[in-house]
Short mmCIF file of C-alpha atoms and ligand atoms in Angstrom, two decimals:
data_model
loop_
_atom_site.label_atom_id
_atom_site.label_comp_id
_atom_site.label_asym_id
_atom_site.label_seq_id
_atom_site.Cartn_x
_atom_site.Cartn_y
_atom_site.Cartn_z
CA MET G 1 -15.11 1.49 -87.46
CA SER G 2 -15.07 1.82 -91.17
CA GLY G 3 -13.65 4.91 -93.37
CA THR G 4 -10.38 5.11 -91.25
CA SER G 5 -8.30 3.04 -94.03
CA ALA G 6 -6.83 6.46 -95.55
CA LEU G 7 -5.71 8.14 -92.25
CA PRO G 8 -2.16 9.08 -92.07
CA GLY G 9 -0.48 8.04 -88.51
CA VAL G 10 -1.59 10.25 -85.59
CA ARG G 11 -0.20 10.47 -82.20
CA VAL G 12 -2.29 10.62 -79.14
CA ALA G 13 -1.86 11.14 -75.23
CA VAL G 14 -3.49 9.48 -72.90
CA VAL G 15 -3.15 11.12 -69.24
CA GLY G 16 -3.90 8.06 -66.45
CA SER G 17 -3.18 4.13 -66.83
CA GLY G 18 -5.94 3.32 -64.68
CA PRO G 19 -9.04 1.09 -66.42
CA ALA G 20 -10.16 3.78 -68.43
CA GLY G 21 -6.93 4.72 -69.87
CA ALA G 22 -5.99 1.28 -70.48
CA PHE G 23 -9.27 0.67 -72.39
CA ALA G 24 -8.95 3.67 -74.39
CA ALA G 25 -5.36 2.92 -75.34
CA ALA G 26 -6.28 -0.62 -76.55
CA GLN G 27 -9.01 0.93 -78.70
CA LEU G 28 -7.12 3.33 -80.31
CA LEU G 29 -4.31 0.90 -81.09
CA ALA G 30 -6.89 -1.26 -82.60
CA THR G 31 -8.56 1.08 -84.61
CA PRO G 32 -8.48 -0.31 -88.00
CA GLY G 33 -6.39 1.31 -90.80
CA ALA G 34 -4.98 4.45 -88.66
CA ALA G 35 -1.85 3.55 -87.26
CA ILE G 36 -2.34 5.53 -83.98
CA GLU G 37 0.68 5.71 -81.99
CA VAL G 38 -0.37 5.69 -77.99
CA HIS G 39 1.46 7.53 -75.45
CA VAL G 40 -0.11 6.97 -71.94
CA PHE G 41 1.29 8.96 -69.18
CA ASP G 42 0.76 8.33 -65.61
CA ARG G 43 1.85 9.89 -62.22
CA LEU G 44 3.05 6.83 -60.95
CA PRO G 45 5.87 4.69 -61.98
CA THR G 46 3.33 1.74 -61.97
CA PRO G 47 0.20 1.43 -64.61
CA TRP G 48 -3.23 0.45 -64.37
CA GLY G 49 -4.47 2.84 -61.64
CA LEU G 50 -7.10 1.34 -59.43
CA VAL G 51 -6.73 -1.91 -60.55
CA ARG G 52 -3.56 -1.70 -58.41
CA ALA G 53 -4.30 0.68 -56.06
CA GLY G 54 -7.89 0.34 -55.51
CA VAL G 55 -9.34 -3.10 -55.90
CA ALA G 56 -8.96 -5.13 -52.91
CA PRO G 57 -6.42 -7.58 -52.27
CA ASP G 58 -8.84 -10.50 -51.47
CA HIS G 59 -10.11 -9.90 -55.35
CA PRO G 60 -7.83 -11.37 -57.45
CA LYS G 61 -10.42 -12.16 -60.11
CA ILE G 62 -11.14 -8.45 -60.59
CA LYS G 63 -7.65 -7.71 -61.03
CA SER G 64 -6.91 -10.22 -63.74
CA VAL G 65 -8.05 -7.62 -65.99
CA THR G 66 -4.46 -6.61 -66.06
CA ARG G 67 -3.38 -9.59 -68.25
CA VAL G 68 -5.22 -7.73 -70.91
CA PHE G 69 -3.47 -4.61 -70.29
CA GLU G 70 -0.34 -6.28 -70.34
CA ARG G 71 -0.96 -7.82 -73.60
CA ASN G 72 -2.20 -4.54 -74.94
CA ALA G 73 1.12 -2.73 -73.66
CA LEU G 74 2.99 -5.27 -75.67
CA LEU G 75 1.46 -4.07 -78.85
CA PRO G 76 3.60 -1.82 -81.45
CA GLY G 77 2.52 1.72 -81.13
CA PHE G 78 1.93 1.49 -77.26
CA HIS G 79 4.36 3.67 -74.94
CA LEU G 80 4.01 4.19 -71.13
CA HIS G 81 5.91 7.16 -69.59
CA GLY G 82 5.17 6.51 -65.78
CA ASN G 83 6.26 8.94 -62.74
CA VAL G 84 5.30 11.86 -65.08
CA HIS G 85 2.46 14.21 -63.25
CA VAL G 86 0.81 16.15 -65.83
CA GLY G 87 -0.13 19.60 -64.73
CA ARG G 88 3.05 19.69 -63.03
CA ASP G 89 5.79 17.81 -64.66
CA VAL G 90 4.27 18.48 -68.04
CA SER G 91 1.49 21.07 -69.00
CA HIS G 92 -1.87 20.16 -70.64
CA ASP G 93 -0.50 22.99 -73.61
CA GLU G 94 2.70 21.12 -73.94
CA LEU G 95 0.93 18.02 -74.27
CA VAL G 96 -1.30 19.72 -77.27
CA GLY G 97 1.91 20.62 -78.45
CA HIS G 98 3.32 17.13 -78.86
CA PHE G 99 0.22 15.26 -79.65
CA HIS G 100 -2.60 15.34 -82.41
CA ALA G 101 -5.03 14.69 -79.27
CA VAL G 102 -5.05 14.37 -75.70
CA LEU G 103 -7.51 12.03 -73.50
CA TYR G 104 -7.47 12.84 -69.90
CA ALA G 105 -8.48 9.48 -67.84
CA THR G 106 -7.19 10.78 -64.74
CA GLY G 107 -9.92 9.12 -62.58
CA ALA G 108 -11.54 10.77 -58.82
CA PRO G 109 -8.83 10.58 -56.75
CA ASP G 110 -9.86 12.90 -53.70
CA ASP G 111 -12.23 11.70 -51.11
CA ARG G 112 -15.87 13.31 -50.36
CA ARG G 113 -15.84 15.32 -47.05
CA LEU G 114 -18.15 14.75 -44.11
CA GLY G 115 -17.87 18.73 -43.21
CA VAL G 116 -18.67 17.59 -39.26
CA PRO G 117 -16.43 18.88 -36.45
CA GLY G 118 -13.59 16.30 -35.60
CA GLU G 119 -13.27 14.89 -39.31
CA GLU G 120 -9.58 16.15 -38.71
CA LEU G 121 -8.82 14.57 -35.58
CA ALA G 122 -6.11 12.03 -35.29
CA GLY G 123 -7.71 8.68 -36.02
CA SER G 124 -10.05 9.50 -38.50
CA HIS G 125 -9.38 8.47 -41.98
CA SER G 126 -11.02 8.69 -45.59
CA ALA G 127 -11.25 5.05 -47.10
CA THR G 128 -8.95 6.55 -49.95
CA GLU G 129 -6.17 6.89 -47.46
CA PHE G 130 -6.84 3.43 -46.20
CA VAL G 131 -7.04 1.31 -49.34
CA GLY G 132 -4.31 3.12 -51.08
CA TRP G 133 -1.98 2.14 -47.78
CA TYR G 134 -3.29 -1.58 -47.88
CA ASN G 135 -2.56 -1.68 -51.70
CA GLY G 136 0.84 -0.02 -51.37
CA HIS G 137 0.24 3.24 -53.02
CA PRO G 138 3.12 5.25 -53.09
CA ASP G 139 1.60 8.51 -51.92
CA VAL G 140 0.58 6.94 -48.30
CA ALA G 141 3.01 4.03 -47.60
CA GLY G 142 3.97 5.90 -44.76
CA ALA G 143 0.43 6.13 -43.32
CA HIS G 144 -0.18 5.05 -39.85
CA PHE G 145 -3.61 3.37 -38.85
CA ASP G 146 -3.88 2.57 -35.06
CA LEU G 147 -5.57 -0.22 -34.69
CA SER G 148 -5.49 -0.71 -31.31
CA ALA G 149 -9.15 0.08 -30.12
CA ARG G 150 -11.87 -2.62 -29.79
CA ARG G 151 -14.79 -0.67 -32.30
CA ALA G 152 -14.12 1.16 -35.58
CA VAL G 153 -16.53 2.82 -37.75
CA VAL G 154 -17.38 2.94 -41.35
CA VAL G 155 -19.32 5.72 -42.71
CA GLY G 156 -20.67 4.88 -46.32
CA ASN G 157 -22.69 2.44 -47.94
CA GLY G 158 -21.11 1.76 -51.18
CA ASN G 159 -18.82 -1.25 -52.20
CA VAL G 160 -15.56 0.79 -50.86
CA ALA G 161 -16.75 0.56 -47.48
CA LEU G 162 -17.54 -3.21 -47.72
CA ASP G 163 -13.87 -3.26 -48.82
CA VAL G 164 -12.29 -1.62 -45.99
CA VAL G 165 -14.84 -3.45 -43.82
CA ARG G 166 -13.36 -6.84 -45.11
CA MET G 167 -10.04 -5.91 -44.73
CA LEU G 168 -10.64 -5.16 -40.73
CA ALA G 169 -12.34 -8.35 -40.48
CA LEU G 170 -10.41 -10.68 -42.41
CA ASP G 171 -8.19 -13.20 -40.78
CA THR G 172 -4.74 -12.09 -41.75
CA ASP G 173 -3.56 -15.59 -42.71
CA GLU G 174 -5.93 -15.36 -45.53
CA LEU G 175 -4.86 -12.06 -46.38
CA ALA G 176 -0.99 -12.99 -46.34
CA ARG G 177 -1.61 -14.83 -49.63
CA THR G 178 -2.53 -11.90 -51.30
CA ASP G 179 -0.46 -8.83 -53.03
CA ILE G 180 -1.80 -6.51 -49.93
CA ALA G 181 1.11 -4.11 -48.76
CA ASP G 182 3.20 -5.85 -46.22
CA ALA G 183 3.34 -2.68 -43.48
CA ALA G 184 -0.41 -3.25 -43.69
CA LEU G 185 -0.43 -7.19 -43.32
CA ASP G 186 1.73 -6.44 -40.26
CA ALA G 187 -0.49 -3.61 -39.00
CA LEU G 188 -3.75 -6.21 -39.28
CA ALA G 189 -2.20 -8.66 -37.68
CA ALA G 190 -1.72 -6.87 -34.46
CA SER G 191 -5.28 -5.34 -35.04
CA ARG G 192 -7.44 -5.49 -31.68
CA VAL G 193 -10.18 -4.14 -33.45
CA GLU G 194 -13.25 -6.83 -32.94
CA GLU G 195 -16.43 -4.49 -33.89
CA ILE G 196 -16.97 -2.68 -37.20
CA VAL G 197 -20.18 -0.33 -37.24
CA VAL G 198 -21.21 0.59 -40.62
CA LEU G 199 -23.13 3.73 -40.90
CA GLY G 200 -25.72 4.21 -43.64
CA ARG G 201 -27.59 7.42 -43.86
CA ARG G 202 -30.40 5.67 -45.22
CA GLY G 203 -32.27 2.66 -45.24
CA PRO G 204 -30.93 -1.07 -46.40
CA ALA G 205 -32.90 -0.71 -50.07
CA ASP G 206 -30.76 2.67 -50.58
CA ALA G 207 -27.52 1.10 -49.87
CA ALA G 208 -25.21 1.36 -53.19
CA PHE G 209 -23.63 -1.70 -52.27
CA THR G 210 -23.88 -4.66 -54.72
CA THR G 211 -25.04 -8.64 -53.27
CA PRO G 212 -22.03 -10.57 -53.88
CA GLU G 213 -19.97 -8.07 -51.89
CA LEU G 214 -22.68 -7.75 -49.04
CA ARG G 215 -23.09 -11.95 -48.99
CA GLU G 216 -19.03 -12.18 -48.59
CA LEU G 217 -19.47 -10.36 -45.55
CA GLY G 218 -21.12 -13.26 -44.14
CA ARG G 219 -18.37 -15.76 -45.01
CA ILE G 220 -15.56 -14.15 -43.44
CA ALA G 221 -14.02 -16.78 -41.13
CA ASP G 222 -14.67 -16.02 -37.09
CA CYS G 223 -17.13 -13.08 -37.92
CA GLU G 224 -20.85 -12.48 -37.65
CA VAL G 225 -22.73 -9.71 -39.43
CA VAL G 226 -25.71 -8.18 -37.10
CA VAL G 227 -28.59 -6.34 -38.75
CA ASP G 228 -31.23 -5.04 -36.85
CA PRO G 229 -34.71 -6.75 -38.25
CA ALA G 230 -36.78 -3.02 -37.41
CA ASP G 231 -34.30 -1.59 -40.24
CA LEU G 232 -35.88 -4.10 -42.71
CA ALA G 233 -39.48 -2.80 -41.43
CA ALA G 234 -41.59 -1.24 -44.34
CA ASP G 235 -41.06 2.23 -42.97
CA ALA G 236 -37.55 1.91 -42.51
CA VAL G 237 -36.43 0.05 -45.34
CA GLY G 238 -36.02 3.03 -47.75
CA GLY G 239 -36.03 2.26 -51.44
CA THR G 240 -38.53 3.80 -54.00
CA GLY G 241 -41.65 2.86 -52.24
CA GLY G 242 -41.96 -1.22 -52.41
CA SER G 243 -41.04 -1.82 -55.47
CA PHE G 244 -37.13 -2.94 -55.79
CA GLY G 245 -34.99 -3.98 -58.37
CA PRO G 246 -32.85 -7.01 -58.62
CA ARG G 247 -30.09 -5.51 -56.95
CA VAL G 248 -32.29 -4.29 -54.04
CA ALA G 249 -34.23 -7.08 -53.50
CA ASP G 250 -31.04 -9.55 -53.37
CA ASN G 251 -29.57 -6.84 -50.83
CA LEU G 252 -32.79 -7.13 -48.81
CA GLU G 253 -32.69 -11.33 -48.76
CA VAL G 254 -29.10 -11.19 -47.81
CA LEU G 255 -29.84 -8.40 -45.12
CA ALA G 256 -33.03 -10.49 -43.81
CA GLU G 257 -30.88 -13.45 -43.84
CA TYR G 258 -28.04 -11.52 -41.53
CA ALA G 259 -31.13 -10.27 -39.31
CA ALA G 260 -32.41 -13.69 -38.39
CA ARG G 261 -29.14 -15.14 -37.46
CA ARG G 262 -28.44 -15.81 -33.65
CA PRO G 263 -25.40 -14.13 -31.85
CA ALA G 264 -22.69 -16.60 -32.66
CA GLY G 265 -20.13 -15.11 -30.19
CA THR G 266 -17.27 -14.85 -32.73
CA ARG G 267 -14.11 -13.10 -32.82
CA ARG G 268 -15.04 -10.12 -34.72
CA ARG G 269 -18.67 -8.52 -35.86
CA ILE G 270 -19.86 -6.33 -38.36
CA VAL G 271 -22.51 -4.26 -37.29
CA LEU G 272 -24.82 -2.71 -40.43
CA ARG G 273 -26.80 0.30 -39.05
CA PHE G 274 -28.84 2.24 -40.98
CA ARG G 275 -30.76 6.00 -40.83
CA VAL G 276 -27.78 7.08 -39.22
CA PHE G 277 -25.42 9.72 -39.70
CA PRO G 278 -22.35 11.41 -38.05
CA VAL G 279 -22.75 15.02 -36.81
CA GLU G 280 -19.83 15.06 -35.04
CA LEU G 281 -16.56 13.09 -34.24
CA THR G 282 -15.91 13.20 -30.78
CA GLY G 283 -12.72 13.27 -28.78
CA THR G 284 -9.90 15.64 -27.81
CA GLY G 285 -6.71 15.19 -30.02
CA ARG G 286 -7.98 11.63 -31.29
CA VAL G 287 -10.97 10.09 -32.10
CA THR G 288 -12.99 8.68 -29.32
CA GLY G 289 -16.63 8.46 -30.73
CA VAL G 290 -18.96 9.53 -33.32
CA ARG G 291 -21.95 11.45 -32.30
CA LEU G 292 -24.92 10.26 -34.52
CA GLY G 293 -27.93 11.90 -35.76
CA HIS G 294 -30.91 9.57 -36.25
CA ASN G 295 -32.98 9.85 -39.75
CA GLU G 296 -36.26 8.79 -40.49
CA LEU G 297 -36.90 8.50 -44.45
CA VAL G 298 -39.35 10.36 -46.50
CA GLY G 299 -39.92 10.87 -49.92
CA PRO G 300 -42.34 10.81 -52.77
CA ALA G 301 -43.74 7.74 -53.81
CA GLY G 302 -41.59 5.52 -56.44
CA GLY G 303 -38.85 8.07 -55.93
CA PRO G 304 -35.68 7.54 -54.01
CA SER G 305 -36.04 8.09 -50.18
CA VAL G 306 -34.94 11.12 -48.48
CA PRO G 307 -33.31 11.10 -45.05
CA VAL G 308 -34.72 13.52 -42.53
CA PRO G 309 -33.10 14.20 -39.34
CA THR G 310 -35.70 13.18 -36.07
CA GLY G 311 -33.52 14.96 -34.05
CA ARG G 312 -32.68 12.24 -31.97
CA LEU G 313 -29.09 11.79 -31.17
CA SER G 314 -26.95 9.14 -29.67
CA VAL G 315 -22.98 8.09 -29.43
CA VAL G 316 -21.06 4.85 -30.61
CA ASP G 317 -17.58 5.08 -29.04
CA ALA G 318 -14.97 4.24 -31.65
CA GLY G 319 -10.92 4.56 -31.81
CA LEU G 320 -11.14 4.42 -35.50
CA VAL G 321 -13.09 6.47 -38.32
CA LEU G 322 -12.99 5.33 -41.77
CA ARG G 323 -15.14 7.82 -44.02
CA SER G 324 -16.07 5.74 -47.38
CA ILE G 325 -18.61 8.23 -48.71
CA GLY G 326 -17.22 8.53 -52.28
CA TYR G 327 -14.55 9.92 -54.75
CA VAL G 328 -13.66 13.41 -56.33
CA GLY G 329 -12.20 14.10 -59.40
CA ARG G 330 -9.43 16.72 -59.12
CA ALA G 331 -9.15 19.37 -61.78
CA VAL G 332 -5.74 19.26 -64.42
CA PRO G 333 -4.48 22.85 -64.83
CA GLY G 334 -5.50 24.38 -68.52
CA VAL G 335 -8.42 21.64 -68.66
CA PRO G 336 -11.80 22.48 -68.32
CA PHE G 337 -13.18 21.51 -64.86
CA ASP G 338 -16.44 21.53 -63.35
CA ALA G 339 -16.09 22.05 -60.10
CA ALA G 340 -19.78 21.48 -58.80
CA THR G 341 -19.58 17.63 -60.17
CA GLY G 342 -15.73 17.19 -59.88
CA ARG G 343 -15.67 16.18 -63.70
CA ILE G 344 -13.72 17.61 -66.50
CA ASP G 345 -16.48 19.59 -68.74
CA ASN G 346 -17.57 17.47 -71.34
CA VAL G 347 -19.91 16.02 -73.77
CA ARG G 348 -19.90 12.12 -73.95
CA GLY G 349 -15.82 12.44 -73.60
CA ARG G 350 -15.57 15.74 -76.08
CA VAL G 351 -13.81 18.32 -73.62
CA ARG G 352 -15.48 21.67 -73.90
CA ASP G 353 -14.83 25.04 -73.37
CA PRO G 354 -16.55 26.25 -70.85
CA VAL G 355 -17.15 29.44 -72.31
CA SER G 356 -18.61 29.24 -75.77
CA GLY G 357 -19.61 25.16 -74.89
CA THR G 358 -17.85 23.98 -78.18
CA PRO G 359 -15.75 20.98 -77.95
CA LEU G 360 -11.86 22.05 -77.87
CA PRO G 361 -10.10 20.38 -80.54
CA GLY G 362 -8.21 17.09 -79.81
CA VAL G 363 -8.96 17.09 -75.95
CA TYR G 364 -10.94 14.17 -74.53
CA THR G 365 -11.73 12.44 -71.69
CA ALA G 366 -12.83 9.12 -70.57
CA GLY G 367 -13.54 7.31 -66.99
CA TRP G 368 -14.58 8.72 -63.34
CA ILE G 369 -13.08 12.12 -64.57
CA LYS G 370 -15.71 12.64 -67.43
CA ARG G 371 -18.88 10.66 -65.82
CA GLY G 372 -18.15 10.68 -61.72
CA PRO G 373 -17.09 7.97 -59.80
CA SER G 374 -19.49 5.03 -60.65
CA GLY G 375 -19.98 1.38 -61.92
CA VAL G 376 -17.42 -1.58 -61.80
CA ILE G 377 -13.92 -1.78 -63.89
CA GLY G 378 -15.79 -2.82 -66.97
CA THR G 379 -17.98 0.16 -67.10
CA ASN G 380 -14.87 2.16 -68.05
CA LYS G 381 -14.29 -0.10 -71.01
CA LYS G 382 -17.61 1.42 -72.84
CA CYS G 383 -17.20 4.85 -71.49
CA ALA G 384 -13.63 4.74 -73.21
CA GLN G 385 -15.08 3.13 -76.45
CA GLU G 386 -17.59 6.34 -76.70
CA THR G 387 -14.68 9.10 -76.40
CA VAL G 388 -12.39 6.94 -78.62
CA SER G 389 -15.24 6.60 -81.06
CA LEU G 390 -15.69 10.31 -80.75
CA LEU G 391 -11.80 11.10 -81.26
CA VAL G 392 -11.81 8.71 -84.46
CA GLU G 393 -14.77 10.51 -86.03
CA ASP G 394 -13.46 13.67 -85.29
CA LEU G 395 -9.80 12.62 -86.85
CA VAL G 396 -11.65 11.65 -89.76
CA ALA G 397 -13.48 14.85 -90.22
CA GLY G 398 -10.33 16.63 -89.56
CA ARG G 399 -11.96 18.15 -86.66
CA LEU G 400 -8.72 17.58 -84.13
CA HIS G 401 -6.85 20.93 -83.53
CA GLY G 402 -4.85 20.67 -87.07
CA ARG G 403 -1.33 21.90 -86.21
CA SER G 404 1.32 19.03 -86.72
CA PRO G 405 2.53 18.35 -83.25
CA ASP G 406 6.31 18.29 -82.65
CA PRO G 407 8.05 14.68 -82.02
CA ALA G 408 7.24 13.02 -78.75
CA GLU G 409 10.75 12.35 -78.22
CA ARG G 410 11.62 15.94 -77.91
CA LEU G 411 8.98 16.41 -75.06
CA LEU G 412 10.50 13.20 -73.13
CA ASP G 413 14.40 15.09 -73.94
CA ARG G 414 12.68 18.21 -71.84
CA LEU G 415 11.26 15.76 -68.93
CA GLY G 416 14.77 14.65 -68.41
CA ARG G 417 16.23 17.90 -68.52
CA ARG G 418 13.74 18.98 -65.54
CA GLY G 419 15.00 16.23 -63.53
CA VAL G 420 11.62 13.94 -64.46
CA GLU G 421 12.82 10.22 -64.21
CA VAL G 422 10.17 8.51 -66.53
CA VAL G 423 9.36 4.95 -66.25
CA SER G 424 9.07 3.43 -69.78
CA ARG G 425 7.36 0.06 -70.24
CA GLU G 426 10.64 -1.95 -70.00
CA GLY G 427 11.15 -0.25 -66.43
CA TRP G 428 7.57 -1.22 -65.33
CA SER G 429 8.59 -4.67 -66.56
CA ALA G 430 11.57 -4.45 -64.51
CA ILE G 431 9.29 -3.68 -61.41
CA ASP G 432 6.69 -6.31 -62.27
CA ALA G 433 9.29 -8.88 -62.83
CA HIS G 434 10.85 -7.79 -59.47
CA GLU G 435 7.33 -7.79 -57.24
CA ARG G 436 6.49 -10.95 -58.81
CA ALA G 437 10.06 -13.06 -58.08
CA LEU G 438 9.81 -11.84 -54.34
CA GLY G 439 5.63 -13.23 -54.12
CA GLU G 440 6.88 -16.36 -55.51
CA PRO G 441 8.40 -18.05 -52.51
CA LEU G 442 5.53 -17.13 -50.28
CA SER G 443 2.83 -18.30 -52.83
CA ARG G 444 1.54 -14.48 -52.73
CA PRO G 445 1.22 -12.99 -56.66
CA ARG G 446 3.64 -10.39 -55.59
CA VAL G 447 5.28 -8.77 -52.98
CA LYS G 448 4.64 -4.94 -53.91
CA LEU G 449 7.27 -1.76 -54.03
CA VAL G 450 5.62 0.70 -52.19
CA HIS G 451 8.16 3.28 -51.64
CA LEU G 452 8.78 5.83 -54.83
CA ASP G 453 12.24 5.83 -54.43
CA ALA G 454 12.68 1.93 -54.42
CA LEU G 455 10.45 1.86 -57.29
CA LEU G 456 12.11 3.95 -59.40
CA SER G 457 15.40 2.43 -58.53
CA ARG G 458 14.17 -0.91 -59.35
CA ALA G 459 13.07 0.43 -62.76
CA ALA G 460 16.19 2.46 -63.40
CA ALA G 461 17.72 -0.97 -63.30
CA GLY G 462 15.71 -2.75 -65.61
CA THR G 463 16.67 -0.47 -67.92
CA GLY G 464 20.32 0.44 -67.34
CA VAL G 465 19.67 4.14 -66.80
CA PRO G 466 21.02 5.17 -63.03
CA ALA G 467 18.06 6.83 -60.96
CA VAL G 468 18.38 10.07 -59.71
CA GLY G 469 17.12 8.77 -56.22
CA GLU G 470 19.27 5.67 -56.09
CA GLY G 471 20.38 5.01 -52.62
CA GLY G 472 17.91 7.43 -51.32
CA SER G 473 15.61 6.68 -48.57
CA ALA G 474 14.21 3.40 -50.08
CA THR G 475 13.31 0.86 -47.64
CA ASP G 476 11.28 -1.61 -49.83
CA ASP G 477 14.27 -4.06 -51.15
P1 NAP W 501 -20.82 4.82 -53.81
O1 NAP W 501 -21.15 3.39 -54.36
O2 NAP W 501 -21.02 6.15 -54.51
O3 NAP W 501 -21.43 4.93 -52.27
C1 NAP W 501 -21.12 6.22 -51.39
C2 NAP W 501 -21.85 6.20 -49.92
O4 NAP W 501 -22.02 7.19 -49.62
C3 NAP W 501 -23.33 5.87 -50.25
O5 NAP W 501 -23.90 5.11 -49.69
C4 NAP W 501 -23.94 7.08 -49.97
O6 NAP W 501 -25.11 7.26 -49.51
C5 NAP W 501 -22.53 7.93 -49.09
N1 NAP W 501 -22.43 9.16 -48.64
C6 NAP W 501 -22.67 9.96 -49.49
N2 NAP W 501 -22.42 11.14 -48.79
C7 NAP W 501 -22.67 11.16 -47.29
C8 NAP W 501 -22.77 11.73 -46.50
N3 NAP W 501 -22.65 12.82 -46.41
N4 NAP W 501 -22.97 11.09 -45.09
C9 NAP W 501 -23.21 9.61 -44.97
N5 NAP W 501 -23.30 8.83 -46.30
C10 NAP W 501 -22.90 9.51 -47.28
O7 NAP W 501 -19.10 5.12 -53.70
P2 NAP W 501 -17.77 4.11 -53.54
O8 NAP W 501 -18.42 2.86 -52.33
O9 NAP W 501 -16.63 5.10 -53.25
O10 NAP W 501 -17.67 3.27 -54.75
C11 NAP W 501 -17.37 4.17 -56.01
C12 NAP W 501 -17.52 3.16 -57.14
O11 NAP W 501 -16.84 1.89 -57.19
C13 NAP W 501 -18.91 2.49 -57.20
O12 NAP W 501 -19.70 2.44 -58.50
C14 NAP W 501 -18.93 0.62 -56.48
O13 NAP W 501 -19.63 -0.02 -56.64
C15 NAP W 501 -17.37 0.73 -57.45
N6 NAP W 501 -16.67 -0.22 -56.76
C16 NAP W 501 -17.00 -1.50 -56.89
C17 NAP W 501 -16.18 -2.49 -56.18
C18 NAP W 501 -16.69 -3.87 -56.39
O14 NAP W 501 -17.25 -4.20 -57.66
N7 NAP W 501 -16.46 -5.17 -55.91
C19 NAP W 501 -15.46 -2.08 -54.95
C20 NAP W 501 -15.18 -0.67 -54.88
C21 NAP W 501 -15.78 0.00 -55.55
P3 NAP W 501 -26.39 8.16 -50.29
O15 NAP W 501 -26.87 6.77 -51.30
O16 NAP W 501 -27.54 8.21 -49.11
O17 NAP W 501 -25.99 8.99 -51.14
#
């Protein structure tokens, strides 16, 4: 970026330390000549969002991006304020009062609902909850998943669906070498699930998952993948009228390979079903099955296929249902939010006033809460770059809110008086070092602390600040 050399130092609050927030922080710190101070707030005591709490434990390569984030966190001008819930512990207006600009990168933490009867039965869970559980998210540290039934159903055809399928199908000897939460490892080791049925409401050519993830299913030890060859017929495959892009063509090739395999009598089976959707989760008190509606696919030539119910129904018995049909963003009080799309109201990352349609000076957004829950981690780098470029452009043009903000220390003092135990970068380093040390003798990357009290105690011990919750209900140590 040119033309920034004469800029005075500015202070930016980044809300959310997941990939979009972490990339935005790094890009702000790297702005030539601008001496931008970046204060990253996160509602958890641990940073890096979905890289820690979303990426599957058996995908350590994807998690290695945290090395870059950790390096950036050591740069002068970077400040971490974990365990601060913006919208509850501190308001949007307060942030605006203490920073020249505020950038929201709060992700899409809620799950989309199926909206069918029985969705609330015991044994029916969102993938969000299951993923958080096996990744040690403190919100669901105490969750319980009944893995005693022979069959589980996973609804949805995205990469998150395939992540949860792998977790149910993988041998726990393999998972034991990862940073999976200990409680999940124990529960999965005792799992009696033998068959995992995956439901796609459209055809194989419409599936959102990517080919490497689809291939991985076929490499799981003592597990076979079952595909009905009829689903690959021209009138069933879906897609855009026979002309498929490279991802879809590769997916179809892998699915055809699975469809051609003979039954192998393995310990576990993954059954990929298409053109079916849940109309009801059956059971009294707890799930015993899923009533399926069957679809046919129609659609304009060259356009996406549209599922149309044929009226045919069938039932698949199952004791566990995981709904993996996408995430939804959550509003931050005081920040314009478009409930229809589940995103902060914005144009290319500039948050806008919903009434006038004009940008709110000094308020920005990046990542899933800006554009919706799509793309891989690297997609957020580009997304954050677009936002940061506009922020710097506004800074150069004098278009930020123009007031002289109060010192950030004053806000931190106020948080302290409210009883918020803010976790600094040093506090996070203490958690990180402790988790790694626990993992080392077990040849694991880390053993995660999953209870909030334990995380806060460890952070406090590392910084010499007594934790309010010390000696509470922590059970991790
Ligand atoms: P996604 O890719 O948007 O997939 C959502 C799936 O749910 C689609 O198959 C969709 O089908 C289906 N669905 C939506 N509403 C439904 C309904 N009412 N009934 C039945 N099915 C329904 O979302 P995601 O799997 O949550 O993933 C989010 C993002 O994270 C994606 O970009 C994904 O690639 C990424 N991710 C990547 C990795 C990786 O790289 N390994 C791992 C995890 C996640 P329709 O197409 O018919 O709507």
